[in-house]
Every structure is written in C-alpha cells, then in structure tokens.
mmCIF file of C-alpha atoms in Angstrom:
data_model
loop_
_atom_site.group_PDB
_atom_site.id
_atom_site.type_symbol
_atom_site.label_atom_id
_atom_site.label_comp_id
_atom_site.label_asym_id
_atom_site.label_seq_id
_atom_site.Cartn_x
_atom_site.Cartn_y
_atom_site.Cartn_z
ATOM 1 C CA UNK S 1092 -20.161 22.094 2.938
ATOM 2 C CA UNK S 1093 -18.995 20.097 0.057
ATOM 3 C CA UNK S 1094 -20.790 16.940 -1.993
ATOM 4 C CA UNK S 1095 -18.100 14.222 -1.168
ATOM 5 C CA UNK S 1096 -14.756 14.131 0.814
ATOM 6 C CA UNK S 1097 -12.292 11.568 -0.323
ATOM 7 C CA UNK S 1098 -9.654 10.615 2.261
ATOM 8 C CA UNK S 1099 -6.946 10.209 1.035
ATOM 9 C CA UNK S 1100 -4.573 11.201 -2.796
ATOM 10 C CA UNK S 1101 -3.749 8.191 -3.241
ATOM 11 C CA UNK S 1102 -4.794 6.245 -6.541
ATOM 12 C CA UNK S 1103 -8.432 5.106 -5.677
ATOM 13 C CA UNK S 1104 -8.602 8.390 -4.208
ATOM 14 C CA UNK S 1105 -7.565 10.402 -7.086
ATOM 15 C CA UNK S 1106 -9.594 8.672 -9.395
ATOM 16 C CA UNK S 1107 -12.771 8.333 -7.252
ATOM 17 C CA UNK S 1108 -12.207 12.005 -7.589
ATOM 18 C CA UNK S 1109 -12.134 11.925 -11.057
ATOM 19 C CA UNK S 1110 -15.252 10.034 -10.939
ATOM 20 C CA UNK S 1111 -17.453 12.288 -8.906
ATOM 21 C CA UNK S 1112 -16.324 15.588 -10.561
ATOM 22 C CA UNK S 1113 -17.232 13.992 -13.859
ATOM 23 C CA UNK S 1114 -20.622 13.165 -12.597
ATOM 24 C CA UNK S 1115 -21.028 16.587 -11.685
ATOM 25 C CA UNK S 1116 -20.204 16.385 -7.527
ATOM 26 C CA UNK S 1117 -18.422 19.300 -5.680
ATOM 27 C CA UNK S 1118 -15.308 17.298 -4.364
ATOM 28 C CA UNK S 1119 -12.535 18.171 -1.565
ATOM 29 C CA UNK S 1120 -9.735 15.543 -1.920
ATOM 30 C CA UNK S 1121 -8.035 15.051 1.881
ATOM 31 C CA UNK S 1122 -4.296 14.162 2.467
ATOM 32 C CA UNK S 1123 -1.897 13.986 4.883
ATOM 33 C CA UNK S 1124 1.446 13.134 3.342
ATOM 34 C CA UNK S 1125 2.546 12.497 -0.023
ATOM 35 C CA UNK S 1126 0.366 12.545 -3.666
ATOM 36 C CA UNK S 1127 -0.027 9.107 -4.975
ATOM 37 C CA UNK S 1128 0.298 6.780 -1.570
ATOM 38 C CA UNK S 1129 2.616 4.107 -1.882
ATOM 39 C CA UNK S 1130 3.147 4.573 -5.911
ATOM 40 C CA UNK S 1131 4.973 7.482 -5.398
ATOM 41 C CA UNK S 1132 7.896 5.374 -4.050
ATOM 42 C CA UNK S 1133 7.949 3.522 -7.248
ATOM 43 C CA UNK S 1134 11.058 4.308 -9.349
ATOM 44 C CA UNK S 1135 9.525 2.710 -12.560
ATOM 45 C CA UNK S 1136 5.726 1.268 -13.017
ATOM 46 C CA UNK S 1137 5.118 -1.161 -15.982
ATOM 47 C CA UNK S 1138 1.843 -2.518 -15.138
ATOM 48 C CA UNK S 1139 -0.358 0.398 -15.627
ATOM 49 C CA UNK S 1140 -2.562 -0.760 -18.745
ATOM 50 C CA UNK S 1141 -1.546 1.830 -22.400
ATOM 51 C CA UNK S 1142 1.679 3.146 -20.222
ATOM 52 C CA UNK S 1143 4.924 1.105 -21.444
ATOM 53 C CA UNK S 1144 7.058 2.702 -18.308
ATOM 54 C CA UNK S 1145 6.751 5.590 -16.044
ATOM 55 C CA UNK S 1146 7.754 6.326 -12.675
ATOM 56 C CA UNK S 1147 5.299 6.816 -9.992
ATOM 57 C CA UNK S 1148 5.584 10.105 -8.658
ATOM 58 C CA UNK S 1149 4.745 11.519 -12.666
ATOM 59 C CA UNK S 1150 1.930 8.884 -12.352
ATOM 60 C CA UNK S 1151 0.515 10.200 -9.334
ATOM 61 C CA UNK S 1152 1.279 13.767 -10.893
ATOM 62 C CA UNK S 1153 -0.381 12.940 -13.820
ATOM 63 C CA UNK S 1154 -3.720 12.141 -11.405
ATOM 64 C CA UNK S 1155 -3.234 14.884 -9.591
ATOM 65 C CA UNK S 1156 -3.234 17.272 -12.384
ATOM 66 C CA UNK S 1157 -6.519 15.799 -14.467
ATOM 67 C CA UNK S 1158 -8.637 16.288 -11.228
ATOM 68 C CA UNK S 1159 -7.111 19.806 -9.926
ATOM 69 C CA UNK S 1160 -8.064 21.020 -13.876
ATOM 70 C CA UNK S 1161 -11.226 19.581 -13.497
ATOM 71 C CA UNK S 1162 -12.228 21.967 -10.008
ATOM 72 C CA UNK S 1163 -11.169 19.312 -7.279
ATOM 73 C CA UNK S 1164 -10.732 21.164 -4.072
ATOM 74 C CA UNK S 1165 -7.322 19.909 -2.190
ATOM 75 C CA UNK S 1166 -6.426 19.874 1.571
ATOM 76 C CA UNK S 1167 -3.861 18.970 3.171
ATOM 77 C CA UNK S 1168 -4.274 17.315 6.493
ATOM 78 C CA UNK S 1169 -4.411 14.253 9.124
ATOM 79 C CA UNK S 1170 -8.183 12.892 9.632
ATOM 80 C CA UNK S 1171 -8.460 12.656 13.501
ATOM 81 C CA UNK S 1172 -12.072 11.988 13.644
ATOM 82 C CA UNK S 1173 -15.126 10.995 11.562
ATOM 83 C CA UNK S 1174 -18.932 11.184 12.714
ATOM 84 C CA UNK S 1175 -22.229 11.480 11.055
ATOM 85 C CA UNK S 1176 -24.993 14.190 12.612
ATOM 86 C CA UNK S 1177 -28.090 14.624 10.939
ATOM 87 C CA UNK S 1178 -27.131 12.553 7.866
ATOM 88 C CA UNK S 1179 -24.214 15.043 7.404
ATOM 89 C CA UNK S 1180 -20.726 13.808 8.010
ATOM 90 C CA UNK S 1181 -18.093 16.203 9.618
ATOM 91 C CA UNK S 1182 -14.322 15.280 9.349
ATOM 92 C CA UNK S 1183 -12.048 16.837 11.883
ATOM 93 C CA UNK S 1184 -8.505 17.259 11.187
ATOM 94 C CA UNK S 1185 -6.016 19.393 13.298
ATOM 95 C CA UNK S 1186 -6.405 22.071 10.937
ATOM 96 C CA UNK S 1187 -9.574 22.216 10.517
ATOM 97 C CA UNK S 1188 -13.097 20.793 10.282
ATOM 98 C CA UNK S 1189 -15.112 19.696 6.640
ATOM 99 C CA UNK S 1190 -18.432 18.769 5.889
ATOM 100 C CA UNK S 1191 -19.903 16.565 3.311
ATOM 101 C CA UNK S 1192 -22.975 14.793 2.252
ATOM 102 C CA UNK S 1193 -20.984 11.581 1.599
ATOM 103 C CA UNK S 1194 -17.484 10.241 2.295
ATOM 104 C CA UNK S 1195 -15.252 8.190 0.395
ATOM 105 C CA UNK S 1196 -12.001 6.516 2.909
ATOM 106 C CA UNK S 1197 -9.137 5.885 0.792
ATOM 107 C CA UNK S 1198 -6.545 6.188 3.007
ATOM 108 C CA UNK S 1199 -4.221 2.886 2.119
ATOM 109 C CA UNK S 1200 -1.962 0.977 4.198
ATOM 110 C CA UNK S 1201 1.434 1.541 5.307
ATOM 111 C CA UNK S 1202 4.136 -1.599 4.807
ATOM 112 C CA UNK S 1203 5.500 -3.125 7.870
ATOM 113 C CA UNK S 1204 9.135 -1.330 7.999
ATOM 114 C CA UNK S 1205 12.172 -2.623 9.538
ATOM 115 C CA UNK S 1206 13.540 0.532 11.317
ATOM 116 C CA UNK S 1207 16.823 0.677 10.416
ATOM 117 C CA UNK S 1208 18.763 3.274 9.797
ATOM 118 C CA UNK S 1209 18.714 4.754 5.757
ATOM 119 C CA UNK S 1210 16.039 2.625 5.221
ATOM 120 C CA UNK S 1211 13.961 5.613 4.170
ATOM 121 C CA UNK S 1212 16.759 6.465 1.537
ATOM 122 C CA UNK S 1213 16.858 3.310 0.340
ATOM 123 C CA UNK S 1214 13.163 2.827 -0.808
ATOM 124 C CA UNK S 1215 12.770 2.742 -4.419
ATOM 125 C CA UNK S 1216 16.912 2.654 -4.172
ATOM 126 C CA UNK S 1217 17.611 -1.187 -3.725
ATOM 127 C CA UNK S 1218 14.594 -1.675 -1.063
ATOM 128 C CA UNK S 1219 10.823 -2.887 -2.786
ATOM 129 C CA UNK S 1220 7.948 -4.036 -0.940
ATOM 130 C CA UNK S 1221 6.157 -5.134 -3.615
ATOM 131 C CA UNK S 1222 7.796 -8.521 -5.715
ATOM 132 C CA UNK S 1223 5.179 -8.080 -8.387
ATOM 133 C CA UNK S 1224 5.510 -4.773 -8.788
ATOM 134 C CA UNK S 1225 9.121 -4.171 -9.265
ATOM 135 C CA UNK S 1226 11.092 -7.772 -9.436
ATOM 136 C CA UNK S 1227 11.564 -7.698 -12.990
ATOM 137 C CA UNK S 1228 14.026 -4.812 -12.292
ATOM 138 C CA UNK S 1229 16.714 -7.416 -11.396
ATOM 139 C CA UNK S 1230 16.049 -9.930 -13.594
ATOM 140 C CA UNK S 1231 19.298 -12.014 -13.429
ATOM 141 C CA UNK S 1232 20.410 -10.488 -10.380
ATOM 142 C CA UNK S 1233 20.826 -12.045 -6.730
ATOM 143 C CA UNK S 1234 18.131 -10.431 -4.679
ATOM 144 C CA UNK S 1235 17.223 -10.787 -0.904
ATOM 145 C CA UNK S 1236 13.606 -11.286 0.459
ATOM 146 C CA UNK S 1237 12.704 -10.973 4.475
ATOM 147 C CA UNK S 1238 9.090 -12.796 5.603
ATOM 148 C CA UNK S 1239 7.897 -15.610 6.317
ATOM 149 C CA UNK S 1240 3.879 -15.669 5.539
ATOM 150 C CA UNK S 1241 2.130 -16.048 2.308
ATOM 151 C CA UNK S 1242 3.040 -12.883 0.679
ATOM 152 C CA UNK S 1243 6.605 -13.583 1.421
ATOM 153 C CA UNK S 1244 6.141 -16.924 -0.195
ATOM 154 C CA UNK S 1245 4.078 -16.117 -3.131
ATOM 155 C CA UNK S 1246 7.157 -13.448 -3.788
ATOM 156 C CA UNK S 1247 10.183 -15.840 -3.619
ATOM 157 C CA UNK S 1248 8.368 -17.781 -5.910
ATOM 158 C CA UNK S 1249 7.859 -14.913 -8.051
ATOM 159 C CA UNK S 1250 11.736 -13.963 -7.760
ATOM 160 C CA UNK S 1251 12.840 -17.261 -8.242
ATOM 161 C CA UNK S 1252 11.426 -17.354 -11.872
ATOM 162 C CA UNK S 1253 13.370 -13.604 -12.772
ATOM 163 C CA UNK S 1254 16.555 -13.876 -10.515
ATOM 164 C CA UNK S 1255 19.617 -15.364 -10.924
ATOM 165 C CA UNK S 1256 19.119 -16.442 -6.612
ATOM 166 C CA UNK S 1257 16.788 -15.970 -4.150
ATOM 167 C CA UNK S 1258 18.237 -15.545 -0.630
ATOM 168 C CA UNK S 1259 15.093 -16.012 1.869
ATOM 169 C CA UNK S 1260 15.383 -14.598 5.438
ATOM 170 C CA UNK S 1261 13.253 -15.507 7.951
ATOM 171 C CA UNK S 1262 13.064 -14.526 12.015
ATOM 172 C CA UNK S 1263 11.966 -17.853 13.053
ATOM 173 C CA UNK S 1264 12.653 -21.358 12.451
ATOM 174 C CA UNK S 1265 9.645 -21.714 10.009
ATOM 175 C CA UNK S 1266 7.416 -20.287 7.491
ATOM 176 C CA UNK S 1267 3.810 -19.620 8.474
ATOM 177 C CA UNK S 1268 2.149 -19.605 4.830
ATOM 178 C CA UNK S 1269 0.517 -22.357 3.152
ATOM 179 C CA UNK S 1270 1.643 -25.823 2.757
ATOM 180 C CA UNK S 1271 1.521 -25.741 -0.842
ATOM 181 C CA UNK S 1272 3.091 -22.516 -0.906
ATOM 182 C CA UNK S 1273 6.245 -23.848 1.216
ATOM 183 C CA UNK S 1274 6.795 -26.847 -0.127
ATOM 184 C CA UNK S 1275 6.901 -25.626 -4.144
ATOM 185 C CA UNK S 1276 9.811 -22.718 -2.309
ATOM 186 C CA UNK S 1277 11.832 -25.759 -1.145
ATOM 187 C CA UNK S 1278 12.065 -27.404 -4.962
ATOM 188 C CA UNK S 1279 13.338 -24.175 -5.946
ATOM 189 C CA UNK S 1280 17.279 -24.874 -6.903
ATOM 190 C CA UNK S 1281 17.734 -21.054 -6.979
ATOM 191 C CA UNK S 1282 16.195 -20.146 -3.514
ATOM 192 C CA UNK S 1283 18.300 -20.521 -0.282
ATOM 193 C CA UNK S 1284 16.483 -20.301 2.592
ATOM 194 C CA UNK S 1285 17.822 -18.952 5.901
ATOM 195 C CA UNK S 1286 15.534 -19.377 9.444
ATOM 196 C CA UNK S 1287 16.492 -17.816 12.931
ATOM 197 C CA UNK S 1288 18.154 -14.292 11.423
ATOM 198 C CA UNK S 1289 17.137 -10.684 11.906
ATOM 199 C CA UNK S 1290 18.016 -7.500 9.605
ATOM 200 C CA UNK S 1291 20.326 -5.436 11.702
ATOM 201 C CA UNK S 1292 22.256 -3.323 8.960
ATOM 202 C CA UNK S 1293 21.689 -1.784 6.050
ATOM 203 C CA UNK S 1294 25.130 -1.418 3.617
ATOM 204 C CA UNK S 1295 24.430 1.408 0.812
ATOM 205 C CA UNK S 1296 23.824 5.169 0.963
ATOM 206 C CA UNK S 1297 22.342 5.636 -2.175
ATOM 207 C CA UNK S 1298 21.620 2.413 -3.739
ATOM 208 C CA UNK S 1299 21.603 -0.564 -1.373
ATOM 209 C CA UNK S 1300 24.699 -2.577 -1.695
ATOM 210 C CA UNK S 1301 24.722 -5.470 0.654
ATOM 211 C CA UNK S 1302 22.829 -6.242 4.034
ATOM 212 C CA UNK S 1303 23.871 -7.924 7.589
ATOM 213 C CA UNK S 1304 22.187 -10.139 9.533
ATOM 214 C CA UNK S 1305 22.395 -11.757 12.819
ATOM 215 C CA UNK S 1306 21.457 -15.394 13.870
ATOM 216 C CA UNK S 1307 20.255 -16.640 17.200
ATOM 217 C CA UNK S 1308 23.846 -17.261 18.391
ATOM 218 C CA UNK S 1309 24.801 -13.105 17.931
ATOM 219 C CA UNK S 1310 26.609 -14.300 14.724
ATOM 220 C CA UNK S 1311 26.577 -11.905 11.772
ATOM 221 C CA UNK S 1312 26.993 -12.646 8.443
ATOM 222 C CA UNK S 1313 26.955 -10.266 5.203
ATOM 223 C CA UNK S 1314 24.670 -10.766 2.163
ATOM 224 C CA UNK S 1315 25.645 -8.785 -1.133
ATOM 225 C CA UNK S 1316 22.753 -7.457 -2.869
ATOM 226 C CA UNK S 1317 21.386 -4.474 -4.904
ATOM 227 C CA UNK S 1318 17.681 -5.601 -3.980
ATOM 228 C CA UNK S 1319 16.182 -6.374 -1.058
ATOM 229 C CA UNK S 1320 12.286 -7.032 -1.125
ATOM 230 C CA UNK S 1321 10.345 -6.883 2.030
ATOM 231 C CA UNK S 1322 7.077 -8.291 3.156
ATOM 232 C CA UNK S 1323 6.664 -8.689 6.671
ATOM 233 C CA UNK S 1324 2.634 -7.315 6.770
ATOM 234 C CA UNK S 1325 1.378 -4.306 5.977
ATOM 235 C CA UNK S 1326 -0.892 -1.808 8.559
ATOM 236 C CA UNK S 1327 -4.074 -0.189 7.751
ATOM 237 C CA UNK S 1328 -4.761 2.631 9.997
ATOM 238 C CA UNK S 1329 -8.617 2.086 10.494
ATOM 239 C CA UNK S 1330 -9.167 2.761 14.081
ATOM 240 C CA UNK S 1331 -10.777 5.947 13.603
ATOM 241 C CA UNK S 1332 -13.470 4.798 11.743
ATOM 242 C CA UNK S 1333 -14.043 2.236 13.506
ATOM 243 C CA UNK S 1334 -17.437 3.977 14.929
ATOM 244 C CA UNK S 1335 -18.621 4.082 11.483
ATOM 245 C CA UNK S 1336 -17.872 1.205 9.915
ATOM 246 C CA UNK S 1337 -17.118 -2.981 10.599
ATOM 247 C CA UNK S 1338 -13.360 -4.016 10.842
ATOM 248 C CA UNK S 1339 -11.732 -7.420 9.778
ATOM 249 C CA UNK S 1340 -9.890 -8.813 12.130
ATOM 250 C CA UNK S 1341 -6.673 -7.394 10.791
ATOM 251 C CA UNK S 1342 -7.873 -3.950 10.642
ATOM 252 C CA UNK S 1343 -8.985 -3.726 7.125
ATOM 253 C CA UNK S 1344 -12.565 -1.511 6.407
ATOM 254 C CA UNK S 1345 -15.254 -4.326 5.298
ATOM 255 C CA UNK S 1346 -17.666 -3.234 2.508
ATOM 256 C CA UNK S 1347 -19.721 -4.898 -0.015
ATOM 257 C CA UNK S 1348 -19.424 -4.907 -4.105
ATOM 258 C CA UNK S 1349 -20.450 -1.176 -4.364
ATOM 259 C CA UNK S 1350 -18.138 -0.118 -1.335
ATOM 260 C CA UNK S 1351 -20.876 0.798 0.993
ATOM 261 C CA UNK S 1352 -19.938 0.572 4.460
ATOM 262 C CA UNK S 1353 -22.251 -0.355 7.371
ATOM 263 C CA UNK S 1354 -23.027 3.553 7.587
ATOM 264 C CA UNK S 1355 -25.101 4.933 4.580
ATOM 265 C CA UNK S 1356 -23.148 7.353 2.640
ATOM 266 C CA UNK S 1357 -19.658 6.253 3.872
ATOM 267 C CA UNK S 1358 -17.622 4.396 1.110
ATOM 268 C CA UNK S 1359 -14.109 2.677 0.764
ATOM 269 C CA UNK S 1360 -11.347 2.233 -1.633
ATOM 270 C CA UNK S 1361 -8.435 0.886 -2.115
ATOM 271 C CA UNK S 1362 -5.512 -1.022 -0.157
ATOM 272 C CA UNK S 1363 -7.764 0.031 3.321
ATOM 273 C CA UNK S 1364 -10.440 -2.110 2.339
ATOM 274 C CA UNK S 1365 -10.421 -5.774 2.929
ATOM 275 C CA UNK S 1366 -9.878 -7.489 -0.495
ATOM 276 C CA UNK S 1367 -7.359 -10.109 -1.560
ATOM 277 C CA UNK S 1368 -5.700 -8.374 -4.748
ATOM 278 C CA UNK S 1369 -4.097 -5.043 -4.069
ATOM 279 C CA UNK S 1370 -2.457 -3.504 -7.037
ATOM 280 C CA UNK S 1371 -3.153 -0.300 -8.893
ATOM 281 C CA UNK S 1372 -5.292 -1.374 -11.088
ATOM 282 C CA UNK S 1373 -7.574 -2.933 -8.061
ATOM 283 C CA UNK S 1374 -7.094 0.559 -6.848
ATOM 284 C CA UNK S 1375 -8.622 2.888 -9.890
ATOM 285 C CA UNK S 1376 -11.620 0.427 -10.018
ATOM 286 C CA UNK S 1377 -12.296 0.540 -6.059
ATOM 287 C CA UNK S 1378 -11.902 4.205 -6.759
ATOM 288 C CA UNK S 1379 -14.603 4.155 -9.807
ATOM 289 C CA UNK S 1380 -17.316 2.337 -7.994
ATOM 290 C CA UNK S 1381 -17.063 3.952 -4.801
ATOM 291 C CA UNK S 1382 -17.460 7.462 -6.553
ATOM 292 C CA UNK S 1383 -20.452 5.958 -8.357
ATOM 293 C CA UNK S 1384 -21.939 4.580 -5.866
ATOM 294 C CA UNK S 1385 -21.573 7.662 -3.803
ATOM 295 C CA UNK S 1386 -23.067 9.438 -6.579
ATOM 296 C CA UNK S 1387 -26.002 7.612 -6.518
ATOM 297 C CA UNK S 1388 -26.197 8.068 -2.783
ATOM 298 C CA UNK S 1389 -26.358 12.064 -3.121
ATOM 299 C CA UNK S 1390 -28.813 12.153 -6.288
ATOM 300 C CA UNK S 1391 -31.366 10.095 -4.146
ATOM 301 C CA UNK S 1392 -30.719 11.754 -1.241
ATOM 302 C CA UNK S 1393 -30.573 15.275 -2.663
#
C-alpha cells in the first residue's frame, strides 16, 4: 500500500506528484496512455510562464523526469474501478489492483473528434483543438474553425485578431453560444461564416492541406487551409467515479477550493474537474493544491 495514487500523467498529475513527494508522501503515478495528456500533442507551447518555446512532449518529459528522480512509483494502466473500504481506497485496473490512503483523479478530458480518416496524423500537423493555445502559429494565414457553441465562438474571435481569414463551419443553421458572443463574430470583416455543412474529408498526409465539406443539398465544396481548429465539446470520462464523488451535469468531477470531493480523501485536478479556465497553468495549480490538501488529509489521519 502506497500514501497517494494520482490518476492520471498528465500535467496536474505530474505535478501533484511533485507536490506530495516533496512533502515527503510515498506516491504511485497511474496512466493509461500517453505522458503529458493532451500537451503532448502540442508541437510548440509558448504559454508556460520562464519557457520562451518548447514542444510538449519535452514538456511533459521534462515532468516526468523531475518526479521519477525524485522516487515516484509509475504504472501503467486503465482505472476500471474505484471504492473506499475501511478508509482505504483500492483502485482496480486490468492489470492489477493498488492501494492508497488517499487518491488524487487527474485523468483529463478527451476533445470531441471528428472521425475521419488521418485525423490522428494530422493532430499537431495542421489540426489544433485549442485556439488559444496554438493560433498564433498562423498568424496571417487563412485558417478553418468547426463549432458552433461558446468555445467555438470565443476562438473565431480569437483567430480573427491573428489570421489573415476566418472560415467558420457550422452543422446547423445557427450558433448556440451567447448573444454577445455571436453578434461581435458577425462584425468581424475577416470571418466568413458557413451554417448547414459537415467535415467529410480530410486533404493532407502529413501536414493538412485543404478540407471538404458537404452542405444539406449533398454539395461539396473544398476549403484550402494549413489549419484547421476544432471545438465541438470535449468528454470527461467520469463515470467510474461516479460512486465516489458528485457529477455536473456534463460529466465533470465537482470539488471545492482545496479539491476535496464529496468522499474524504479523494481529490481532483485538472481538465476532469468542473472549472471554467482550462489551460496548463490552471492545471499545475489544481495539481499543487490537491497534493496539499491530500497531504494534510494523511498527516491528520496518520
């Protein structure tokens, strides 16, 4: 049995790992994919305060690294369960089953995907999910952006103050964001807006080179572009917690300022947790209060 199990290597992960090893707690860091969650993707990060430019798989290396020097014990695996017995808490995954006095979930969100063919290739090649994160890229260029929400919104706008033009898809015949929000896109000389069209090709097998759509009427048209930036939703994958702790209505883990969870000795992080800002920054400090926090937990309950 170990102090703390953090689910999941992403960046509040990592450095609620960092946290707890510094404050003396015997750690096993839990993951089922890739180091460094969605910054991994990231060809270049900028926005990572004393670090001028760096891509985010050495990022997520350079994480990895401080806390695997510092004794972190890593695991790789899917969580399939979560309970609590006796004020322990026992993680099940299909390799195996951990124990720990506390538990820190960390364990992000996936973006929405289209699920088209190369689009894996193409991430971090031409195809962005996050505006904020990597529009400055193509600065001057003519990029494409698919949603129709707020975060779709709040990007164009974004875009449109970089790019040369802003092509906005849309599958229906509206947006669904904020008034506000909409009606500061339509003053926008540089943004075309396009309703009623769906994504059906991607054009590029390295770098993304153009895309094709389809309208209502089974018409296709072809839209040149090196960028396309996506943000139809993202998913949290929750459920299995969902014994443990209390869910927003979109799925996202709710916790209070010290990310305690309903159950004593369960904490959250990151991009799983419901919060309005979710960058990487958010992400370290999620990660540095929960590993506090769940410090104090196991010093008063030792």
């Amino acid at each position: 049995m170990t102090d703390l199990i953090v689910i999941g290597a992403g960046v509040a992960g990592m450095t609620a790992t960092l946290y707890a090893l510094r404050n003396g707690k015997k750690v096993t860091l839990l993951e089922r994919s890739n180091l460094g969650g969605q910054i991994s993707q990231s060809p270049r990060v900028e926005n990572f305060p004393t670090i001028e430019s760096i891509s985010g798989s050495e990022l997520a290396d350079r994480f990895f690294d401080q806390i695997t020097k510092m004794g972190a014990d890593f695991v790789f695996g899917e969580v399939l369960s979560i309970e609590k017995k006796d004020g322990i808490f026992v993680v099940k995954t299909e390799f195996d089953e951990l124990s720990a006095k506390a538990v820190i979930i960390a364990s992000g969100v996936e973006h929405r995907k289209l699920n088209l063919k190369n689009e894996e290739n193409l991430i971090g090649h031409g195809i962005s999910y996050c505006a904020l994160c990597d529009g400055a890229f193509y600065a001057g260029e003519e990029v494409v952006l698919i949603g129709d929400g707020n975060t779709a919104l709040q990007y164009a706008l974004l875009l449109s103050s970089q790019c040369k033009a802003v092509h906005v898809v849309t599958m229906f015949d509206k947006f669904f964001g904020d008034k506000n929000l909409v009606e500061a896109l339509l003053k926008k000389d540089n943004v075309k807006i396009t309703h009623n069209a769906k994504l059906v090709e991607l054009i590029g097998e390295k770098e993304l080179q153009a895309l094709i759509f389809e309208n209502k009427q089974k018409q296709r048209f072809k839209l040149p572009s090196k960028a396309l930036f996506v943000a139809i939703g993202q998913v949290p994958n929750n459920k299995i917690y969902s014994d443990l702790v209390e869910l927003s209505k979109d799925g996202y883990i709710i916790a209070d300022e010290n990310m305690q969870t309903k159950t004593q000795g369960l904490f959250v992080a990151g991009d799983c947790r419901l919060k309005k800002v979710r960058q990487l920054t958010t992400a370290c400090a999620d990660g540095a209060i929960a590993a506090t926090s769940a410090s104090t937990y196991l010093e008063s309950n030792s």
